[in-house]
Coordinates of C-alpha atoms in Angstrom, one line a residue:
Chain A
M6 CA -38.2 189.8 77.2
P7 CA -35.2 188.2 78.5
W8 CA -34.6 190.4 81.6
K9 CA -38.0 189.2 83.0
R10 CA -36.6 185.8 83.4
Y11 CA -34.4 187.2 86.1
V12 CA -36.6 189.8 87.5
V13 CA -39.8 188.0 87.9
P14 CA -38.6 185.0 90.0
P15 CA -36.8 187.1 92.8
L16 CA -40.0 189.1 93.1
L17 CA -42.0 185.9 93.5
I18 CA -39.7 184.6 96.3
L19 CA -39.9 188.1 97.9
L20 CA -43.8 188.2 97.6
W21 CA -44.1 184.7 99.2
T22 CA -41.6 185.6 102.0
T23 CA -43.6 188.6 102.8
V24 CA -46.9 187.0 102.8
A25 CA -45.5 184.0 105.0
Y26 CA -43.8 186.5 107.6
L27 CA -46.9 188.6 108.0
L28 CA -49.6 186.1 107.9
F29 CA -48.1 182.8 109.0
P30 CA -45.5 183.7 111.6
T31 CA -46.5 180.5 113.5
M32 CA -46.3 178.2 110.5
E33 CA -43.8 175.0 110.9
P34 CA -40.5 175.7 109.2
I35 CA -40.9 172.4 107.3
N36 CA -44.3 173.8 105.7
L37 CA -42.5 177.0 104.8
V38 CA -39.7 175.2 103.2
M39 CA -42.1 173.0 101.3
I40 CA -43.8 176.1 99.8
Y41 CA -40.4 177.6 98.8
L42 CA -39.7 174.4 97.0
L43 CA -43.1 174.6 95.1
V44 CA -42.5 178.2 94.1
N45 CA -39.1 177.3 92.9
V46 CA -40.3 174.4 90.8
L47 CA -42.8 176.5 89.2
I48 CA -40.1 179.2 88.5
A49 CA -38.0 176.4 86.9
V50 CA -40.8 175.1 84.6
R51 CA -41.7 178.7 83.5
Y52 CA -38.3 180.5 83.5
G53 CA -35.7 177.7 83.3
Q54 CA -32.3 176.8 84.8
G55 CA -30.4 180.0 85.3
P56 CA -33.4 182.0 87.1
V57 CA -34.0 179.0 89.4
I58 CA -30.5 178.9 90.8
V59 CA -30.7 182.7 91.6
S60 CA -34.2 182.2 93.2
T61 CA -33.2 179.1 95.1
L62 CA -30.2 181.1 96.7
L63 CA -32.5 183.9 97.5
S64 CA -35.2 181.5 99.0
I65 CA -32.4 180.1 101.4
A66 CA -31.2 183.5 102.4
A67 CA -34.8 184.7 103.1
F68 CA -35.8 181.5 105.0
D69 CA -32.6 181.8 107.1
Y70 CA -33.1 185.7 107.8
F71 CA -36.8 185.6 108.6
F72 CA -37.7 182.1 109.9
V73 CA -34.7 180.5 111.5
P74 CA -34.1 181.6 115.1
P75 CA -32.7 184.1 115.9
N76 CA -35.2 185.9 113.6
L77 CA -33.9 188.8 111.3
K78 CA -30.3 187.5 111.6
F79 CA -28.4 185.4 109.0
T80 CA -26.4 183.4 111.6
P81 CA -28.5 180.6 112.9
E82 CA -28.4 179.4 116.6
D83 CA -27.9 175.9 115.7
E84 CA -25.1 175.2 113.3
K85 CA -27.0 172.1 112.0
Y86 CA -29.0 174.5 110.0
F87 CA -26.3 175.0 107.6
I88 CA -26.7 171.3 106.6
S89 CA -30.4 171.9 106.2
F90 CA -29.7 174.9 103.9
V91 CA -27.4 172.8 101.7
I92 CA -29.9 169.9 101.5
M93 CA -32.6 172.5 100.7
F94 CA -30.5 173.9 97.9
F95 CA -29.8 170.5 96.3
V96 CA -33.4 169.3 96.7
I97 CA -34.8 172.4 94.9
I98 CA -32.2 172.4 92.1
L99 CA -32.7 168.6 91.5
T100 CA -36.4 168.8 91.5
S101 CA -36.3 171.8 89.3
R102 CA -34.0 169.9 86.7
L103 CA -36.5 167.1 86.6
A104 CA -39.4 169.4 86.1
I105 CA -37.7 171.3 83.3
K106 CA -36.7 168.0 81.5
S107 CA -40.1 166.6 81.7
R108 CA -41.6 169.8 80.4
K109 CA -39.1 169.9 77.5
S110 CA -40.1 166.3 76.5
A111 CA -43.6 167.1 76.8
D112 CA -43.1 170.0 74.4
K113 CA -41.3 167.6 72.0
A114 CA -44.1 165.0 72.2
V115 CA -46.8 167.8 71.3
A116 CA -44.7 169.0 68.3
A117 CA -44.1 165.4 67.1
E118 CA -47.9 164.7 67.3
M119 CA -48.6 168.0 65.4
E120 CA -46.1 166.9 62.8
A121 CA -47.7 163.5 62.5
E122 CA -51.2 165.1 62.2
K123 CA -49.9 167.2 59.4
E124 CA -48.3 164.2 57.7
R125 CA -51.7 162.4 58.1
L126 CA -53.5 165.2 56.6
T127 CA -51.3 165.5 53.6
S128 CA -51.6 161.8 52.8
A129 CA -55.3 161.8 53.3
L130 CA -55.3 164.8 51.0
L131 CA -53.3 163.1 48.4
S132 CA -55.2 159.9 48.4
S133 CA -58.4 161.9 48.3
V134 CA -57.2 163.9 45.3
S135 CA -55.9 160.8 43.5
H136 CA -58.9 158.7 44.2
D137 CA -62.0 160.9 44.4
L138 CA -60.8 163.2 41.5
R139 CA -59.7 160.3 39.3
T140 CA -62.9 158.3 39.4
P141 CA -65.2 160.9 37.9
L142 CA -62.5 161.8 35.5
A143 CA -62.3 158.3 34.3
T144 CA -65.9 158.1 33.8
I145 CA -65.9 161.3 31.8
A146 CA -62.8 160.3 29.7
G147 CA -64.4 156.8 29.1
A148 CA -68.0 158.1 28.3
A149 CA -66.7 160.9 26.1
S150 CA -64.2 158.8 24.1
T151 CA -66.9 156.2 23.4
L152 CA -69.2 159.0 22.0
V153 CA -66.3 160.2 20.0
A154 CA -65.2 156.8 18.6
Q155 CA -68.4 154.9 18.3
D156 CA -70.9 157.5 17.5
A157 CA -72.4 155.7 14.4
D158 CA -73.0 152.4 16.5
L159 CA -74.6 153.9 19.3
T160 CA -78.5 153.7 19.9
G161 CA -80.2 156.8 21.0
E162 CA -80.4 155.6 24.4
D163 CA -76.9 154.5 24.7
R164 CA -75.9 158.0 23.6
R165 CA -78.1 159.7 26.2
N166 CA -76.8 157.6 29.0
L167 CA -73.3 158.5 28.2
Q168 CA -74.2 162.0 27.9
Q169 CA -75.9 162.1 31.2
M170 CA -72.8 160.2 32.7
I171 CA -70.5 163.0 31.7
C172 CA -72.7 165.8 33.0
Q173 CA -73.3 164.0 36.4
E174 CA -69.5 163.2 36.9
A175 CA -68.4 166.7 35.9
E176 CA -70.6 168.0 38.5
R177 CA -69.2 165.6 41.1
L178 CA -65.6 166.6 40.1
N179 CA -66.5 170.3 40.4
E180 CA -67.9 169.6 44.0
H181 CA -64.7 167.9 45.0
V182 CA -62.6 170.6 43.8
E183 CA -64.7 173.2 45.6
N184 CA -64.6 171.2 48.8
L185 CA -60.7 170.8 48.5
L186 CA -60.3 174.4 47.8
Q187 CA -62.5 175.5 50.7
I188 CA -60.9 173.2 53.4
T189 CA -57.4 174.4 52.2
R190 CA -58.5 178.0 52.6
F191 CA -60.0 177.4 56.1
E192 CA -56.7 175.4 57.1
S193 CA -54.4 178.1 56.0
G194 CA -56.3 180.8 58.1
G195 CA -57.9 182.4 55.2
L196 CA -61.4 182.2 56.5
R197 CA -62.7 185.7 56.8
L198 CA -66.2 186.2 58.0
E199 CA -68.2 189.0 56.3
K200 CA -70.9 189.2 59.1
D201 CA -74.4 191.0 58.5
C202 CA -77.7 190.6 60.2
G203 CA -79.1 187.4 58.4
S204 CA -82.3 185.6 58.3
V205 CA -82.1 182.1 58.9
E206 CA -85.4 181.5 56.9
E207 CA -83.8 183.0 54.0
I208 CA -80.6 180.8 54.3
V209 CA -82.8 177.9 54.6
G210 CA -85.0 178.9 51.5
S211 CA -81.9 179.3 49.3
A212 CA -80.2 176.0 50.6
L213 CA -83.2 174.0 49.6
G214 CA -83.5 175.9 46.4
R215 CA -79.8 175.1 45.6
L216 CA -80.5 171.4 46.3
R217 CA -83.8 171.2 44.6
P218 CA -82.5 168.7 41.9
F219 CA -81.3 166.4 44.4
L220 CA -84.3 166.5 46.7
E221 CA -86.7 165.1 44.0
G222 CA -89.3 162.9 45.4
R223 CA -88.5 163.9 49.2
K224 CA -90.8 165.8 51.4
T225 CA -89.1 168.7 52.9
S226 CA -90.5 170.9 55.6
A227 CA -89.1 173.6 57.5
S228 CA -90.6 175.0 60.7
I229 CA -89.1 178.4 61.7
P230 CA -90.8 180.5 64.0
D231 CA -92.1 183.9 62.6
D232 CA -90.4 185.8 65.2
L233 CA -87.0 184.3 65.2
P234 CA -84.6 187.0 65.6
L235 CA -81.9 187.9 62.9
V236 CA -78.4 186.4 63.6
P237 CA -75.2 188.1 62.9
F238 CA -73.5 185.7 60.4
D239 CA -71.8 185.4 57.0
A240 CA -74.9 184.4 54.8
L241 CA -72.8 182.7 52.2
L242 CA -70.9 180.5 54.6
I243 CA -74.0 179.6 56.7
E244 CA -75.7 178.7 53.5
Q245 CA -72.8 176.5 52.5
A246 CA -72.8 174.8 56.0
L247 CA -76.6 174.0 55.6
V248 CA -76.3 172.9 52.0
N249 CA -73.4 170.5 53.1
L250 CA -75.5 169.2 56.0
L251 CA -78.6 168.6 53.7
D252 CA -76.3 167.1 50.9
N253 CA -75.0 164.7 53.5
V254 CA -78.5 163.5 54.5
V255 CA -79.3 163.1 50.9
R256 CA -76.3 160.8 50.5
Y257 CA -76.8 158.7 53.6
T258 CA -80.6 158.3 53.6
P259 CA -82.9 156.2 51.3
A260 CA -84.3 158.0 48.3
G261 CA -87.7 159.5 49.0
S262 CA -87.3 159.5 52.8
P263 CA -88.4 162.9 54.4
I264 CA -86.1 165.8 55.4
D265 CA -87.1 168.4 58.1
I266 CA -85.5 171.7 59.0
R267 CA -86.1 173.3 62.4
A268 CA -84.9 176.5 63.7
F269 CA -85.5 178.1 67.2
R270 CA -84.1 180.4 69.9
E271 CA -82.2 178.9 72.9
E272 CA -80.3 180.7 75.5
G273 CA -78.7 183.4 73.6
T274 CA -78.2 181.4 70.3
V275 CA -80.3 180.3 67.4
V276 CA -80.2 176.6 66.9
V277 CA -80.8 175.1 63.4
E278 CA -81.5 171.4 63.0
V279 CA -81.8 169.0 60.1
L280 CA -83.7 165.9 60.8
D281 CA -83.9 162.7 58.8
R282 CA -85.3 159.3 58.8
G283 CA -82.2 157.5 57.6
P284 CA -80.4 154.6 59.3
G285 CA -78.8 156.7 62.0
V286 CA -75.1 156.9 62.9
P287 CA -73.6 154.5 65.5
P288 CA -72.5 156.3 68.7
E289 CA -68.8 155.9 68.1
D290 CA -69.1 157.7 64.9
R291 CA -71.0 160.7 66.0
Q292 CA -68.1 162.9 66.6
K293 CA -65.9 161.5 64.0
I294 CA -68.2 162.3 61.1
F295 CA -67.1 166.1 61.4
E296 CA -63.5 165.3 61.1
K297 CA -61.8 165.8 57.8
F298 CA -61.6 162.9 55.4
Y299 CA -63.5 160.7 57.9
R300 CA -65.9 158.5 55.9
R301 CA -68.1 155.8 57.2
E302 CA -68.2 152.5 55.0
E303 CA -65.4 153.7 52.8
G304 CA -66.4 153.9 49.1
A305 CA -70.0 152.7 49.7
V306 CA -71.3 156.3 49.1
P307 CA -69.3 158.8 46.9
G308 CA -67.9 161.8 48.6
T309 CA -64.7 163.6 49.8
G310 CA -65.3 163.0 53.5
L311 CA -64.9 167.0 53.6
G312 CA -68.4 168.3 53.7
L313 CA -69.2 167.9 57.5
A314 CA -65.6 169.2 58.2
I315 CA -66.3 172.2 56.4
C316 CA -69.6 172.6 58.2
R317 CA -67.8 172.4 61.6
S318 CA -65.2 174.9 60.5
I319 CA -67.8 177.4 59.4
V320 CA -69.9 177.0 62.7
R321 CA -66.9 177.3 64.9
A322 CA -65.7 180.4 63.2
H323 CA -69.0 181.9 64.0
G324 CA -68.6 180.8 67.8
G325 CA -71.2 178.1 67.5
V326 CA -71.3 174.4 68.2
I327 CA -72.1 171.6 65.9
G328 CA -73.1 168.1 66.6
M329 CA -75.6 165.1 65.9
R330 CA -77.8 162.9 67.9
P331 CA -80.2 160.1 67.1
R332 CA -83.8 161.2 66.3
E333 CA -86.7 159.8 68.3
G334 CA -88.5 157.2 66.3
G335 CA -85.4 156.5 64.0
G336 CA -83.1 158.7 62.1
S337 CA -80.6 161.6 63.0
V338 CA -80.7 165.0 64.0
F339 CA -77.7 167.2 62.9
H340 CA -77.7 170.6 64.7
F341 CA -75.7 173.6 65.0
S342 CA -76.0 176.8 67.1
L343 CA -75.0 180.3 66.2
P344 CA -74.5 183.1 69.0
L345 CA -77.0 186.0 68.8
E346 CA -74.5 188.3 70.4
E347 CA -71.6 189.6 68.4
G348 CA -68.2 188.6 69.5
G349 CA -68.4 184.7 69.7
K350 CA -65.0 183.1 69.6
A351 CA -63.1 184.4 66.8
A352 CA -61.8 182.2 64.0
Chain B
M9 CA -88.8 183.9 19.4
T10 CA -88.6 187.0 17.4
S11 CA -88.4 186.7 13.7
V12 CA -84.8 188.4 13.3
R13 CA -82.3 186.2 15.2
S14 CA -80.8 187.8 18.2
S15 CA -77.0 188.3 18.1
I16 CA -75.0 187.4 21.2
L17 CA -71.5 188.5 21.7
V18 CA -69.4 186.2 23.9
I19 CA -66.3 187.8 25.5
E20 CA -64.2 184.9 26.9
D21 CA -60.7 183.9 26.6
D22 CA -61.2 180.2 27.0
A23 CA -61.6 178.8 23.6
D24 CA -63.4 175.6 24.7
I25 CA -66.0 177.6 26.5
R26 CA -66.5 179.8 23.4
R27 CA -67.0 176.7 21.3
F28 CA -69.5 175.1 23.6
L29 CA -71.5 178.3 23.8
K30 CA -71.4 178.7 20.0
V31 CA -73.0 175.3 19.6
G32 CA -75.5 175.7 22.6
L33 CA -76.6 179.1 21.6
G34 CA -76.7 178.4 17.8
N35 CA -78.9 175.6 18.2
K36 CA -81.4 177.8 20.0
G37 CA -81.4 180.4 17.1
Y38 CA -79.1 182.8 18.4
R39 CA -76.3 184.2 16.3
C40 CA -73.1 183.9 18.2
L41 CA -70.1 186.5 17.9
E42 CA -66.9 185.9 19.6
A43 CA -64.2 188.0 21.1
F44 CA -61.3 186.5 23.2
Q45 CA -60.0 189.7 24.6
G46 CA -61.6 192.8 26.2
R47 CA -60.4 195.3 23.8
Q48 CA -61.5 193.3 20.8
G49 CA -64.8 192.7 22.7
L50 CA -65.4 196.5 23.0
T51 CA -64.6 197.0 19.1
E52 CA -67.1 194.1 18.4
V53 CA -69.8 195.8 20.4
A54 CA -69.2 199.1 18.6
T55 CA -69.1 197.7 15.1
R56 CA -71.5 195.0 15.1
N57 CA -74.2 196.1 17.8
P58 CA -75.1 192.8 19.4
D59 CA -78.4 192.3 21.3
L60 CA -76.7 190.9 24.4
I61 CA -73.2 190.4 25.7
I62 CA -71.8 187.4 27.8
L63 CA -68.8 188.7 29.6
D64 CA -66.1 186.6 31.4
L65 CA -64.6 188.7 34.3
G66 CA -61.2 187.0 34.1
L67 CA -59.9 188.3 30.8
P68 CA -56.2 188.4 30.0
D69 CA -55.9 192.0 28.7
M70 CA -58.3 193.9 31.1
D71 CA -60.4 193.6 34.0
G72 CA -63.8 192.5 33.0
L73 CA -65.3 195.0 35.5
E74 CA -63.3 197.8 33.8
L75 CA -64.7 196.9 30.7
L76 CA -68.2 196.9 32.0
K77 CA -67.7 200.3 33.3
D78 CA -66.4 201.5 29.9
L79 CA -69.3 199.9 28.2
R80 CA -72.0 201.3 30.5
R81 CA -70.8 204.9 29.4
W82 CA -72.1 204.7 25.8
S83 CA -74.4 201.4 25.8
Q84 CA -77.1 199.8 27.5
I85 CA -76.7 196.4 26.1
P86 CA -77.7 193.7 28.5
V87 CA -74.6 192.1 30.0
I88 CA -74.5 188.6 31.6
V89 CA -71.3 188.2 33.6
L90 CA -69.5 184.9 34.1
T91 CA -67.5 184.5 37.3
A92 CA -65.8 181.9 39.5
R93 CA -67.4 180.6 42.7
G94 CA -66.9 182.4 45.8
K95 CA -66.3 185.8 44.2
E96 CA -69.4 187.4 45.7
K97 CA -67.8 190.7 45.7
D98 CA -67.2 190.6 42.0
K99 CA -70.7 189.7 41.4
I100 CA -72.1 192.5 43.5
K101 CA -69.6 195.0 41.7
A102 CA -70.7 193.8 38.3
L103 CA -74.4 194.1 39.1
D104 CA -73.9 197.6 40.6
L105 CA -71.9 198.6 37.5
G106 CA -74.9 197.7 35.4
A107 CA -74.5 194.1 34.4
D108 CA -78.0 192.5 34.0
D109 CA -77.3 189.0 35.7
Y110 CA -74.3 186.8 36.5
L111 CA -73.7 183.0 36.3
T112 CA -71.1 181.1 38.3
K113 CA -68.7 178.8 36.4
P114 CA -69.2 175.9 35.7
F115 CA -72.6 176.3 34.6
G116 CA -75.3 174.3 32.4
I117 CA -76.4 175.7 29.1
G118 CA -80.1 175.5 30.3
E119 CA -79.5 178.0 33.2
L120 CA -77.6 180.3 30.8
L121 CA -80.4 180.2 28.2
A122 CA -82.9 181.2 30.9
R123 CA -80.8 184.2 31.9
I124 CA -80.5 185.3 28.4
R125 CA -84.2 185.1 27.7
A126 CA -85.0 187.2 30.9
A127 CA -82.3 189.7 30.0
L128 CA -83.5 190.2 26.4
R129 CA -86.9 190.6 27.8
H130 CA -86.1 193.2 30.0
A131 CA -84.1 195.0 27.3
A132 CA -87.2 194.8 24.9
Q133 CA -89.4 196.3 27.6
R134 CA -87.0 199.1 28.2
A135 CA -86.7 199.9 24.5
S136 CA -90.6 199.9 24.0
G137 CA -90.7 202.6 26.7
R138 CA -94.0 201.6 28.0
D139 CA -94.6 199.7 31.1
E140 CA -97.0 196.8 31.5
S141 CA -100.1 197.7 33.5
V142 CA -100.4 194.4 35.0
F143 CA -97.6 192.1 36.1
E144 CA -98.3 188.2 36.0
N145 CA -95.9 185.6 37.2
G146 CA -97.6 182.2 37.7
A147 CA -100.1 182.7 40.3
L148 CA -98.7 186.1 41.3
K149 CA -100.3 189.1 39.8
V150 CA -99.8 192.8 40.4
D151 CA -102.1 195.4 39.1
F152 CA -100.1 198.6 38.7
I153 CA -103.0 200.9 38.0
R154 CA -105.1 199.8 40.9
R155 CA -102.2 199.1 43.1
Q156 CA -103.5 195.6 44.0
V157 CA -101.8 192.4 44.5
F158 CA -103.3 189.0 43.9
V159 CA -102.0 185.3 44.8
R160 CA -104.0 182.5 43.2
G161 CA -106.8 185.0 42.5
S162 CA -107.3 186.4 46.1
E163 CA -106.2 189.9 47.0
V164 CA -103.2 190.3 49.5
R165 CA -103.1 193.5 51.6
L166 CA -99.5 195.2 51.5
T167 CA -98.1 198.1 53.4
P168 CA -97.1 201.0 51.0
M169 CA -93.5 200.1 51.6
E170 CA -94.0 196.2 50.8
Y171 CA -95.9 197.1 47.8
K172 CA -93.1 199.5 46.6
L173 CA -90.5 196.8 47.2
L174 CA -92.6 194.2 45.3
V175 CA -93.2 196.5 42.4
H176 CA -89.5 197.1 42.2
L177 CA -88.8 193.5 42.0
A178 CA -91.5 192.7 39.6
R179 CA -90.2 195.4 37.2
H180 CA -86.9 193.4 37.3
V181 CA -88.4 189.9 37.3
G182 CA -85.7 187.2 36.8
K183 CA -82.9 189.6 37.7
V184 CA -80.7 189.7 40.7
L185 CA -80.9 193.0 42.5
T186 CA -78.2 193.7 45.0
Q187 CA -79.1 194.9 48.5
Q188 CA -77.6 198.2 47.7
Q189 CA -79.6 198.7 44.5
I190 CA -82.8 197.8 46.2
L191 CA -82.3 200.1 49.3
K192 CA -81.3 203.0 47.0
D193 CA -84.2 202.6 44.6
V194 CA -86.9 201.7 47.0
W195 CA -86.0 203.5 50.1
G196 CA -83.6 206.2 48.8
A197 CA -79.8 207.0 48.8
A198 CA -79.9 207.7 52.5
Y199 CA -80.7 204.2 53.4
L200 CA -77.7 202.4 51.8
E201 CA -76.6 200.9 55.0
K202 CA -79.9 199.8 56.3
N203 CA -79.8 196.3 55.3
L204 CA -82.0 195.5 58.3
Y205 CA -84.9 197.4 56.8
L206 CA -84.7 195.4 53.7
R207 CA -84.4 191.9 55.6
V208 CA -87.5 192.7 57.6
H209 CA -89.6 193.8 54.7
M210 CA -88.6 191.0 52.6
H211 CA -89.5 188.8 55.6
Q212 CA -93.0 190.3 55.8
L213 CA -93.5 190.2 52.0
R214 CA -92.5 186.6 51.9
H215 CA -94.9 185.7 54.7
K216 CA -97.7 187.5 53.0
L217 CA -97.2 186.0 49.5
E218 CA -95.5 182.7 49.6
E219 CA -97.4 179.6 50.6
D220 CA -94.2 178.2 52.5
P221 CA -91.9 181.2 53.3
A222 CA -88.9 178.9 54.0
Q223 CA -89.2 177.4 50.5
P224 CA -90.2 180.4 48.5
R225 CA -91.3 180.0 44.9
W226 CA -90.8 183.8 43.9
L227 CA -88.9 185.8 46.4
V228 CA -85.6 184.0 46.4
T229 CA -82.4 185.0 48.2
E230 CA -79.0 185.0 46.7
P231 CA -76.9 184.8 49.7
G232 CA -74.3 187.5 50.1
V233 CA -75.5 189.1 46.9
G234 CA -79.1 190.1 46.9
Y235 CA -82.7 189.1 45.9
R236 CA -84.6 188.0 42.7
L237 CA -88.1 187.6 41.9
R238 CA -88.1 184.3 40.1
A239 CA -89.8 184.3 36.8
E240 CA -92.3 181.4 36.1

């Protein structure tokens, strides 16, 4: 509200004057002036040029009336005080102008930073779309056209190989599209949680069930205490987060290495951990892997660089925290927490 | 397979998906009928009386859920619904309106065939009008007459509520039941909001029956939708 800009600053000055007059009657005038200066600079930063001129004049008048001898009179004993008042006025106004200016340029820098981030995202999105979607498409088109054009010349084994390639790549394509759609939904604020009391054990069971074909040959264990409380969460999204975490482990650890899942209660939250025996993640990457489009060893392992970013969005929307740390004896621990009480930080 | 070929009506507007279903179902001995719109689909059901319907929820001329509601007024033909990912509400609505199962696009033919077999089996059971006296699913056995439950030959003690829940799931083996459906049929209409009861009893049942309750063989959760007793 615009009128507030001219009402609040004088009130602040009056407030400070009252406090100073009642509580610090013996304070040195120079200290009082410094505090007037400070209050006015804050006013300048918060309310801008016009209000600060008004409040500066008011400050000088109040200082004169209450603290310059003789007290409770506007005309000072010593005429040199008039020079002090003029200097005080210019010091406050100049300082305030500088403060306003530097605040404006800071705002501009933040806006520019956000703009740059947006552009980075868009270009990352485009390169992700063009590369990661085209690669499986190229394989599908190539394999399918071979099947169509050279059917008579293919051995049974060739044919089966090509067919399998098509199935596999189609699934990869589907996964990319799902990830892209989901992250776009999250970014545009379309993430609405459907919370219900949920069982971590059930979610672990269904996530492992969904990934069963990719867990072939791996030992999976889940240790979840019998008395783990139910957690208020969106079952579908938390399952998605867990599937993404597990999927990431499957991609980045050697085939056949074990995967363990643990859940336990800790200080008003339930913590879920996924533990692997893979090569681990270097310290400088441990935060970055949860960022959008961040991928270690670009191209070495197929993926969109979105899976873990989606995990993080989901966990944060529930008011929880996600992270990773090295595992004792080799490997990594991915962990996320979910608050037990309703009313964790909203999305 | 039965000696008479079962016929399946596919109501789906996408020609490519119809084509792939026709090949995939035909190879497994089903007769495939096709409709590319809702109204045409309803006419086909009335005139050709198929054994099962595969219904895409996103039809151009009418809402698939509306079609289902219409259909259920006069027919109990098993229906498998096709939906897009993330439309959990639609899945629940379709199941509550009487669909027998759902499949999320894109899906593989193997999955679809498994759902079709389960749905046809239920329909046959319903039509015969008599319930089996014993339910056997792999190493899980329920004796409905003696009210006994066995896992790998040894008896498992259940509370009356757990038993009731298991029987309900067993009678619909292979089919997803929504939370609401289970609460209504096992606990009663006054318990529709008591998701917590259901969670707790499922938890207990899983811990009594499953070797590893966190990696269940039989009592599987469909997050955001409901539960299914997996057929073996």
